[in-house]
């Protein structure tokens, strides 16, 4: 089950907690992985850890030209991009009344526009090969909203609508497009919270704990697999029951 | 019929699964040959590959019929 031998996967945000784990899990399933991110050092460390079948492909997702070039670089390095995981994302939290144009635009550019550009960039070769997996990492916040995150929530909800549209257009060509929407996941970002804050978060989660990056990666692995070929246009919520959508 | 037309016809017949005699000068890919919008994109991709040319998106939109394709490719190749 879930064998990705011979498949090539491009993962953005692979220098982060969730993206790194996604890359590891896809790699362990036999895929060749392209590790993209802005910080080169963690990408190289991860590539070294993985050994063979790992390529470092740095990219600044706020630079449109660099984003358009990334699929070509990935194909040059790996031979193809059969699986695209748009995991990279940024936050610029601010209450809505004080949100600046820049807070809004930078989040939309990196989270939503770069995802669009990368999906577009891999579409032609996926259409030709009659096989492709697009997995966009959205967020629970895209469905529920969150105070202070109007920009982030809009970008994550936008990803879901875009993913469904791509799914419609490409289903007849063996390409699936799905989203994964994590809830609270324990990463470097949540480690900064104190025990009291963590307890308050856990009280809102039926599972009474944060999720792990491995639990997100497992959802991605499933959607990337040949076995998930009939699953398209869906959003897989991985949130411990925090929002049952 | 020119060599280009023969090669274009072969691609159209294979890709759309239509009878060869249906592929005439003014046959529209979408209206007459049953192509959907994705098929037309794929036909253009196949033409690019077969003839080693680039067909920009704005030019691709003008290629509506078999005759359009032959004309464009004859001029570009």
PDB file of C-alpha atoms in Angstrom, chain A:
ATOM      1  CA  UNK A   1       0.000   0.000   0.000  1.00  0.00           C
ATOM      2  CA  UNK A   2       0.999   3.599  -0.672  1.00  0.00           C
ATOM      3  CA  UNK A   3       4.124   2.739  -2.641  1.00  0.00           C
ATOM      4  CA  UNK A   4       5.611   5.796  -4.385  1.00  0.00           C
ATOM      5  CA  UNK A   5       8.601   4.094  -5.990  1.00  0.00           C
ATOM      6  CA  UNK A   6       9.532   5.901  -9.197  1.00  0.00           C
ATOM      7  CA  UNK A   7       7.467   8.996  -8.371  1.00  0.00           C
ATOM      8  CA  UNK A   8       9.006  12.438  -7.903  1.00  0.00           C
ATOM      9  CA  UNK A   9       7.579  14.829  -5.328  1.00  0.00           C
ATOM     10  CA  UNK A  10       8.179  18.541  -4.922  1.00  0.00           C
ATOM     11  CA  UNK A  11       7.522  19.781  -1.385  1.00  0.00           C
ATOM     12  CA  UNK A  12       7.551  23.482  -0.518  1.00  0.00           C
ATOM     13  CA  UNK A  13       8.276  24.656   2.992  1.00  0.00           C
ATOM     14  CA  UNK A  14      10.379  21.546   3.504  1.00  0.00           C
ATOM     15  CA  UNK A  15      12.574  23.426   5.971  1.00  0.00           C
ATOM     16  CA  UNK A  16       9.667  23.608   8.422  1.00  0.00           C
ATOM     17  CA  UNK A  17       8.305  21.049  10.849  1.00  0.00           C
ATOM     18  CA  UNK A  18       5.352  19.802   8.815  1.00  0.00           C
ATOM     19  CA  UNK A  19       6.997  20.122   5.380  1.00  0.00           C
ATOM     20  CA  UNK A  20      10.110  18.297   6.514  1.00  0.00           C
ATOM     21  CA  UNK A  21       8.029  15.429   7.843  1.00  0.00           C
ATOM     22  CA  UNK A  22       5.990  15.273   4.621  1.00  0.00           C
ATOM     23  CA  UNK A  23       9.221  15.004   2.632  1.00  0.00           C
ATOM     24  CA  UNK A  24      10.513  12.251   4.918  1.00  0.00           C
ATOM     25  CA  UNK A  25       7.350  10.196   4.663  1.00  0.00           C
ATOM     26  CA  UNK A  26       7.094  10.499   0.868  1.00  0.00           C
ATOM     27  CA  UNK A  27      10.777   9.602   0.620  1.00  0.00           C
ATOM     28  CA  UNK A  28      10.309   6.591   2.888  1.00  0.00           C
ATOM     29  CA  UNK A  29       7.498   5.429   0.571  1.00  0.00           C
ATOM     30  CA  UNK A  30      10.026   5.350  -2.280  1.00  0.00           C
ATOM     31  CA  UNK A  31       9.583   8.772  -3.873  1.00  0.00           C
ATOM     32  CA  UNK A  32      12.376  11.021  -5.054  1.00  0.00           C
ATOM     33  CA  UNK A  33      11.873  14.328  -3.242  1.00  0.00           C
ATOM     34  CA  UNK A  34      12.637  17.924  -4.159  1.00  0.00           C
ATOM     35  CA  UNK A  35      13.019  19.957  -0.992  1.00  0.00           C
ATOM     36  CA  UNK A  36      12.100  23.580  -1.424  1.00  0.00           C
ATOM     37  CA  UNK A  37      12.198  26.427   1.051  1.00  0.00           C
ATOM     38  CA  UNK A  38      13.854  29.751   1.669  1.00  0.00           C
ATOM     39  CA  UNK A  39      16.381  28.592   4.268  1.00  0.00           C
ATOM     40  CA  UNK A  40      19.039  26.483   2.578  1.00  0.00           C
ATOM     41  CA  UNK A  41      20.743  25.065   5.668  1.00  0.00           C
ATOM     42  CA  UNK A  42      17.836  23.032   7.044  1.00  0.00           C
ATOM     43  CA  UNK A  43      17.066  21.821   3.519  1.00  0.00           C
ATOM     44  CA  UNK A  44      20.607  20.570   3.072  1.00  0.00           C
ATOM     45  CA  UNK A  45      20.564  18.941   6.497  1.00  0.00           C
ATOM     46  CA  UNK A  46      17.344  17.144   5.588  1.00  0.00           C
ATOM     47  CA  UNK A  47      18.715  16.083   2.191  1.00  0.00           C
ATOM     48  CA  UNK A  48      21.771  14.663   3.919  1.00  0.00           C
ATOM     49  CA  UNK A  49      19.594  12.780   6.394  1.00  0.00           C
ATOM     50  CA  UNK A  50      17.525  11.301   3.570  1.00  0.00           C
ATOM     51  CA  UNK A  51      20.555  10.366   1.466  1.00  0.00           C
ATOM     52  CA  UNK A  52      19.752   9.281  -2.064  1.00  0.00           C
ATOM     53  CA  UNK A  53      16.711  10.548  -3.979  1.00  0.00           C
ATOM     54  CA  UNK A  54      16.733  13.988  -2.285  1.00  0.00           C
ATOM     55  CA  UNK A  55      17.327  17.303  -4.038  1.00  0.00           C
ATOM     56  CA  UNK A  56      17.609  20.765  -2.514  1.00  0.00           C
ATOM     57  CA  UNK A  57      15.693  23.391  -4.507  1.00  0.00           C
ATOM     58  CA  UNK A  58      15.739  26.732  -2.660  1.00  0.00           C
ATOM     59  CA  UNK A  59      13.061  29.208  -3.657  1.00  0.00           C
ATOM     60  CA  UNK A  60      11.690  32.467  -2.323  1.00  0.00           C
ATOM     61  CA  UNK A  61       7.951  32.098  -2.777  1.00  0.00           C
ATOM     62  CA  UNK A  62       7.330  35.837  -2.618  1.00  0.00           C
ATOM     63  CA  UNK A  63       9.307  36.205  -5.862  1.00  0.00           C
ATOM     64  CA  UNK A  64       6.945  35.351  -8.734  1.00  0.00           C
ATOM     65  CA  UNK A  65       9.683  34.713 -11.274  1.00  0.00           C
ATOM     66  CA  UNK A  66      11.516  32.385  -8.909  1.00  0.00           C
ATOM     67  CA  UNK A  67       8.255  30.518  -8.282  1.00  0.00           C
ATOM     68  CA  UNK A  68       7.616  30.093 -12.007  1.00  0.00           C
ATOM     69  CA  UNK A  69      11.142  28.738 -12.407  1.00  0.00           C
ATOM     70  CA  UNK A  70      10.835  26.183  -9.580  1.00  0.00           C
ATOM     71  CA  UNK A  71       8.860  23.468 -11.442  1.00  0.00           C
ATOM     72  CA  UNK A  72      11.406  23.604 -14.279  1.00  0.00           C
ATOM     73  CA  UNK A  73      14.273  23.319 -11.814  1.00  0.00           C
ATOM     74  CA  UNK A  74      12.546  20.412 -10.108  1.00  0.00           C
ATOM     75  CA  UNK A  75      12.017  18.611 -13.419  1.00  0.00           C
ATOM     76  CA  UNK A  76      15.656  19.225 -14.362  1.00  0.00           C
ATOM     77  CA  UNK A  77      16.815  17.775 -11.034  1.00  0.00           C
ATOM     78  CA  UNK A  78      14.401  14.845 -10.690  1.00  0.00           C
ATOM     79  CA  UNK A  79      13.137  14.139 -14.218  1.00  0.00           C
ATOM     80  CA  UNK A  80       9.493  14.956 -13.434  1.00  0.00           C
ATOM     81  CA  UNK A  81       7.126  16.278 -10.813  1.00  0.00           C
ATOM     82  CA  UNK A  82       4.421  13.677 -10.251  1.00  0.00           C
ATOM     83  CA  UNK A  83       3.427  14.911  -6.811  1.00  0.00           C
ATOM     84  CA  UNK A  84       3.275  18.570  -5.791  1.00  0.00           C
ATOM     85  CA  UNK A  85       2.819  19.437  -2.133  1.00  0.00           C
ATOM     86  CA  UNK A  86       2.202  23.125  -1.527  1.00  0.00           C
ATOM     87  CA  UNK A  87       2.989  23.291   2.137  1.00  0.00           C
ATOM     88  CA  UNK A  88       4.838  26.586   2.535  1.00  0.00           C
ATOM     89  CA  UNK A  89       2.978  29.345   4.296  1.00  0.00           C
ATOM     90  CA  UNK A  90       3.513  32.465   6.306  1.00  0.00           C
ATOM     91  CA  UNK A  91       1.478  34.415   8.832  1.00  0.00           C
ATOM     92  CA  UNK A  92       1.268  38.149   9.423  1.00  0.00           C
ATOM     93  CA  UNK A  93      -1.274  38.223  12.237  1.00  0.00           C
ATOM     94  CA  UNK A  94      -3.042  41.445  13.016  1.00  0.00           C
ATOM     95  CA  UNK A  95      -6.550  42.380  14.066  1.00  0.00           C
ATOM     96  CA  UNK A  96      -8.531  43.181  10.982  1.00  0.00           C
ATOM     97  CA  UNK A  97      -9.002  46.890  11.707  1.00  0.00           C
ATOM     98  CA  UNK A  98      -5.251  47.345  11.826  1.00  0.00           C
ATOM     99  CA  UNK A  99      -4.325  45.033   8.978  1.00  0.00           C
ATOM    100  CA  UNK A 100      -2.133  46.815   6.450  1.00  0.00           C
ATOM    101  CA  UNK A 101      -2.172  46.248   2.709  1.00  0.00           C
ATOM    102  CA  UNK A 102       1.272  44.759   3.084  1.00  0.00           C
ATOM    103  CA  UNK A 103       0.166  42.294   5.807  1.00  0.00           C
ATOM    104  CA  UNK A 104      -2.597  41.195   3.490  1.00  0.00           C
ATOM    105  CA  UNK A 105      -0.656  41.055   0.248  1.00  0.00           C
ATOM    106  CA  UNK A 106       2.419  39.264   1.503  1.00  0.00           C
ATOM    107  CA  UNK A 107       0.320  36.440   2.963  1.00  0.00           C
ATOM    108  CA  UNK A 108      -1.812  36.142  -0.162  1.00  0.00           C
ATOM    109  CA  UNK A 109       1.292  36.200  -2.384  1.00  0.00           C
ATOM    110  CA  UNK A 110       3.185  33.474  -0.561  1.00  0.00           C
ATOM    111  CA  UNK A 111       0.311  31.226   0.512  1.00  0.00           C
ATOM    112  CA  UNK A 112      -2.112  31.499  -2.390  1.00  0.00           C
ATOM    113  CA  UNK A 113      -0.459  33.007  -5.461  1.00  0.00           C
ATOM    114  CA  UNK A 114       2.675  30.895  -5.244  1.00  0.00           C
ATOM    115  CA  UNK A 115       0.477  27.800  -4.879  1.00  0.00           C
ATOM    116  CA  UNK A 116      -1.376  28.803  -8.048  1.00  0.00           C
ATOM    117  CA  UNK A 117       1.880  29.363  -9.924  1.00  0.00           C
ATOM    118  CA  UNK A 118       3.330  26.014  -8.883  1.00  0.00           C
ATOM    119  CA  UNK A 119       0.136  24.125  -9.731  1.00  0.00           C
ATOM    120  CA  UNK A 120       0.133  25.803 -13.138  1.00  0.00           C
ATOM    121  CA  UNK A 121       3.814  25.001 -13.644  1.00  0.00           C
ATOM    122  CA  UNK A 122       3.413  21.262 -13.110  1.00  0.00           C
ATOM    123  CA  UNK A 123       0.126  20.885 -14.979  1.00  0.00           C
ATOM    124  CA  UNK A 124       1.465  20.385 -18.496  1.00  0.00           C
ATOM    125  CA  UNK A 125       3.798  17.469 -17.722  1.00  0.00           C
ATOM    126  CA  UNK A 126       1.172  15.906 -15.425  1.00  0.00           C
ATOM    127  CA  UNK A 127      -1.416  16.116 -18.212  1.00  0.00           C
ATOM    128  CA  UNK A 128       0.991  14.478 -20.608  1.00  0.00           C
ATOM    129  CA  UNK A 129       1.819  11.640 -18.271  1.00  0.00           C
ATOM    130  CA  UNK A 130      -1.839  11.118 -17.333  1.00  0.00           C
ATOM    131  CA  UNK A 131      -0.910  10.960 -13.662  1.00  0.00           C
ATOM    132  CA  UNK A 132      -0.477  13.622 -11.053  1.00  0.00           C
ATOM    133  CA  UNK A 133      -1.116  14.454  -7.434  1.00  0.00           C
ATOM    134  CA  UNK A 134      -1.590  17.986  -6.177  1.00  0.00           C
ATOM    135  CA  UNK A 135      -1.847  18.333  -2.431  1.00  0.00           C
ATOM    136  CA  UNK A 136      -2.327  21.789  -1.002  1.00  0.00           C
ATOM    137  CA  UNK A 137      -1.843  22.265   2.702  1.00  0.00           C
ATOM    138  CA  UNK A 138      -4.669  24.491   3.835  1.00  0.00           C
ATOM    139  CA  UNK A 139      -5.672  25.006   7.460  1.00  0.00           C
ATOM    140  CA  UNK A 140      -8.605  24.559   9.805  1.00  0.00           C
ATOM    141  CA  UNK A 141      -8.582  28.349   9.933  1.00  0.00           C
ATOM    142  CA  UNK A 142      -9.534  28.486   6.249  1.00  0.00           C
ATOM    143  CA  UNK A 143     -12.827  26.840   7.174  1.00  0.00           C
ATOM    144  CA  UNK A 144     -13.506  28.319  10.614  1.00  0.00           C
ATOM    145  CA  UNK A 145     -11.794  31.718  10.521  1.00  0.00           C
ATOM    146  CA  UNK A 146      -9.624  32.924  13.373  1.00  0.00           C
ATOM    147  CA  UNK A 147      -9.314  36.308  15.070  1.00  0.00           C
ATOM    148  CA  UNK A 148      -6.183  38.094  13.935  1.00  0.00           C
ATOM    149  CA  UNK A 149      -5.820  35.922  10.858  1.00  0.00           C
ATOM    150  CA  UNK A 150      -8.148  37.365   8.231  1.00  0.00           C
ATOM    151  CA  UNK A 151      -5.323  37.347   5.694  1.00  0.00           C
ATOM    152  CA  UNK A 152      -4.146  33.838   6.538  1.00  0.00           C
ATOM    153  CA  UNK A 153      -7.697  32.460   6.672  1.00  0.00           C
ATOM    154  CA  UNK A 154      -8.512  34.046   3.312  1.00  0.00           C
ATOM    155  CA  UNK A 155      -5.404  32.537   1.737  1.00  0.00           C
ATOM    156  CA  UNK A 156      -6.168  29.085   3.144  1.00  0.00           C
ATOM    157  CA  UNK A 157      -9.834  29.185   2.123  1.00  0.00           C
ATOM    158  CA  UNK A 158      -8.714  30.407  -1.301  1.00  0.00           C
ATOM    159  CA  UNK A 159      -6.494  27.364  -1.647  1.00  0.00           C
ATOM    160  CA  UNK A 160      -9.491  25.105  -1.083  1.00  0.00           C
ATOM    161  CA  UNK A 161     -11.590  26.768  -3.792  1.00  0.00           C
ATOM    162  CA  UNK A 162      -8.691  26.696  -6.200  1.00  0.00           C
ATOM    163  CA  UNK A 163      -7.956  23.048  -5.426  1.00  0.00           C
ATOM    164  CA  UNK A 164     -11.562  22.066  -6.182  1.00  0.00           C
ATOM    165  CA  UNK A 165     -11.483  23.955  -9.490  1.00  0.00           C
ATOM    166  CA  UNK A 166      -8.254  22.255 -10.518  1.00  0.00           C
ATOM    167  CA  UNK A 167      -9.765  18.927  -9.510  1.00  0.00           C
ATOM    168  CA  UNK A 168     -12.706  19.509 -11.853  1.00  0.00           C
ATOM    169  CA  UNK A 169     -10.507  20.422 -14.776  1.00  0.00           C
ATOM    170  CA  UNK A 170      -7.961  17.644 -14.467  1.00  0.00           C
ATOM    171  CA  UNK A 171      -9.857  14.621 -13.124  1.00  0.00           C
ATOM    172  CA  UNK A 172     -10.260  13.117 -16.603  1.00  0.00           C
ATOM    173  CA  UNK A 173      -6.489  13.125 -17.031  1.00  0.00           C
ATOM    174  CA  UNK A 174      -5.583  11.031 -14.008  1.00  0.00           C
ATOM    175  CA  UNK A 175      -4.659  14.033 -11.913  1.00  0.00           C
ATOM    176  CA  UNK A 176      -6.123  14.526  -8.466  1.00  0.00           C
ATOM    177  CA  UNK A 177      -6.085  17.754  -6.489  1.00  0.00           C
ATOM    178  CA  UNK A 178      -6.863  17.730  -2.798  1.00  0.00           C
ATOM    179  CA  UNK A 179      -6.255  19.779   0.309  1.00  0.00           C
ATOM    180  CA  UNK A 180      -5.172  18.784   3.785  1.00  0.00           C
ATOM    181  CA  UNK A 181      -6.340  21.077   6.564  1.00  0.00           C
ATOM    182  CA  UNK A 182      -4.333  20.687   9.756  1.00  0.00           C
ATOM    183  CA  UNK A 183      -5.646  21.859  13.111  1.00  0.00           C
ATOM    184  CA  UNK A 184      -3.193  22.655  15.895  1.00  0.00           C
ATOM    185  CA  UNK A 185       0.032  20.816  15.168  1.00  0.00           C
ATOM    186  CA  UNK A 186       3.000  20.689  17.548  1.00  0.00           C
ATOM    187  CA  UNK A 187       5.893  22.388  15.745  1.00  0.00           C
ATOM    188  CA  UNK A 188       8.601  24.897  16.600  1.00  0.00           C
ATOM    189  CA  UNK A 189       5.887  27.548  16.364  1.00  0.00           C
ATOM    190  CA  UNK A 190       3.688  26.015  19.069  1.00  0.00           C
ATOM    191  CA  UNK A 191       6.658  25.194  21.334  1.00  0.00           C
ATOM    192  CA  UNK A 192       6.841  28.875  22.137  1.00  0.00           C
ATOM    193  CA  UNK A 193       3.464  28.700  23.870  1.00  0.00           C
ATOM    194  CA  UNK A 194       3.483  28.342  27.670  1.00  0.00           C
ATOM    195  CA  UNK A 195       1.728  25.501  29.502  1.00  0.00           C
ATOM    196  CA  UNK A 196      -1.297  27.635  30.271  1.00  0.00           C
ATOM    197  CA  UNK A 197      -1.730  28.564  26.611  1.00  0.00           C
ATOM    198  CA  UNK A 198      -1.284  24.962  25.565  1.00  0.00           C
ATOM    199  CA  UNK A 199      -3.891  23.820  28.099  1.00  0.00           C
ATOM    200  CA  UNK A 200      -6.378  26.340  26.740  1.00  0.00           C
ATOM    201  CA  UNK A 201      -5.792  25.094  23.195  1.00  0.00           C
ATOM    202  CA  UNK A 202      -6.094  21.454  24.202  1.00  0.00           C
ATOM    203  CA  UNK A 203      -9.405  22.188  25.951  1.00  0.00           C
ATOM    204  CA  UNK A 204     -10.881  23.083  22.534  1.00  0.00           C
ATOM    205  CA  UNK A 205      -9.748  19.830  20.938  1.00  0.00           C
ATOM    206  CA  UNK A 206     -11.819  16.690  21.505  1.00  0.00           C
ATOM    207  CA  UNK A 207      -8.638  14.623  21.223  1.00  0.00           C
ATOM    208  CA  UNK A 208      -7.178  16.778  24.055  1.00  0.00           C
ATOM    209  CA  UNK A 209      -3.815  17.151  22.401  1.00  0.00           C
ATOM    210  CA  UNK A 210      -2.107  18.815  19.506  1.00  0.00           C
ATOM    211  CA  UNK A 211      -1.468  16.810  16.371  1.00  0.00           C
ATOM    212  CA  UNK A 212       1.976  15.788  15.207  1.00  0.00           C
ATOM    213  CA  UNK A 213       3.656  16.581  11.881  1.00  0.00           C
ATOM    214  CA  UNK A 214       3.674  12.809  11.262  1.00  0.00           C
ATOM    215  CA  UNK A 215      -0.125  12.798  11.349  1.00  0.00           C
ATOM    216  CA  UNK A 216      -0.245  15.464   8.632  1.00  0.00           C
ATOM    217  CA  UNK A 217       2.392  13.669   6.589  1.00  0.00           C
ATOM    218  CA  UNK A 218       0.374  10.443   6.745  1.00  0.00           C
ATOM    219  CA  UNK A 219      -2.641  12.251   5.266  1.00  0.00           C
ATOM    220  CA  UNK A 220      -0.454  13.629   2.483  1.00  0.00           C
ATOM    221  CA  UNK A 221       1.015  10.188   1.796  1.00  0.00           C
ATOM    222  CA  UNK A 222      -2.459   8.738   1.387  1.00  0.00           C
ATOM    223  CA  UNK A 223      -3.566  11.461  -1.035  1.00  0.00           C
ATOM    224  CA  UNK A 224      -0.307  11.088  -2.995  1.00  0.00           C
ATOM    225  CA  UNK A 225      -0.680   7.352  -3.337  1.00  0.00           C
ATOM    226  CA  UNK A 226      -2.026   5.440  -6.335  1.00  0.00           C
ATOM    227  CA  UNK A 227      -4.693   4.059  -3.976  1.00  0.00           C
ATOM    228  CA  UNK A 228      -6.232   7.544  -3.619  1.00  0.00           C
ATOM    229  CA  UNK A 229      -6.806   7.887  -7.364  1.00  0.00           C
ATOM    230  CA  UNK A 230     -10.577   8.235  -6.931  1.00  0.00           C
ATOM    231  CA  UNK A 231     -10.283  10.918  -4.249  1.00  0.00           C
ATOM    232  CA  UNK A 232     -10.219  14.391  -5.735  1.00  0.00           C
ATOM    233  CA  UNK A 233     -11.417  17.867  -4.834  1.00  0.00           C
ATOM    234  CA  UNK A 234     -11.695  17.006  -1.183  1.00  0.00           C
ATOM    235  CA  UNK A 235     -10.271  18.544   1.955  1.00  0.00           C
ATOM    236  CA  UNK A 236      -8.963  16.092   4.500  1.00  0.00           C
ATOM    237  CA  UNK A 237      -9.292  17.682   7.937  1.00  0.00           C
ATOM    238  CA  UNK A 238      -6.694  16.476  10.420  1.00  0.00           C
ATOM    239  CA  UNK A 239      -7.570  18.295  13.603  1.00  0.00           C
ATOM    240  CA  UNK A 240      -8.381  15.915  16.458  1.00  0.00           C
ATOM    241  CA  UNK A 241     -12.067  16.712  16.081  1.00  0.00           C
ATOM    242  CA  UNK A 242     -11.597  20.423  16.700  1.00  0.00           C
ATOM    243  CA  UNK A 243     -13.877  21.211  13.761  1.00  0.00           C
ATOM    244  CA  UNK A 244     -15.938  18.421  12.249  1.00  0.00           C
ATOM    245  CA  UNK A 245     -16.423  19.550   8.678  1.00  0.00           C
TER     246      UNK A 245
END
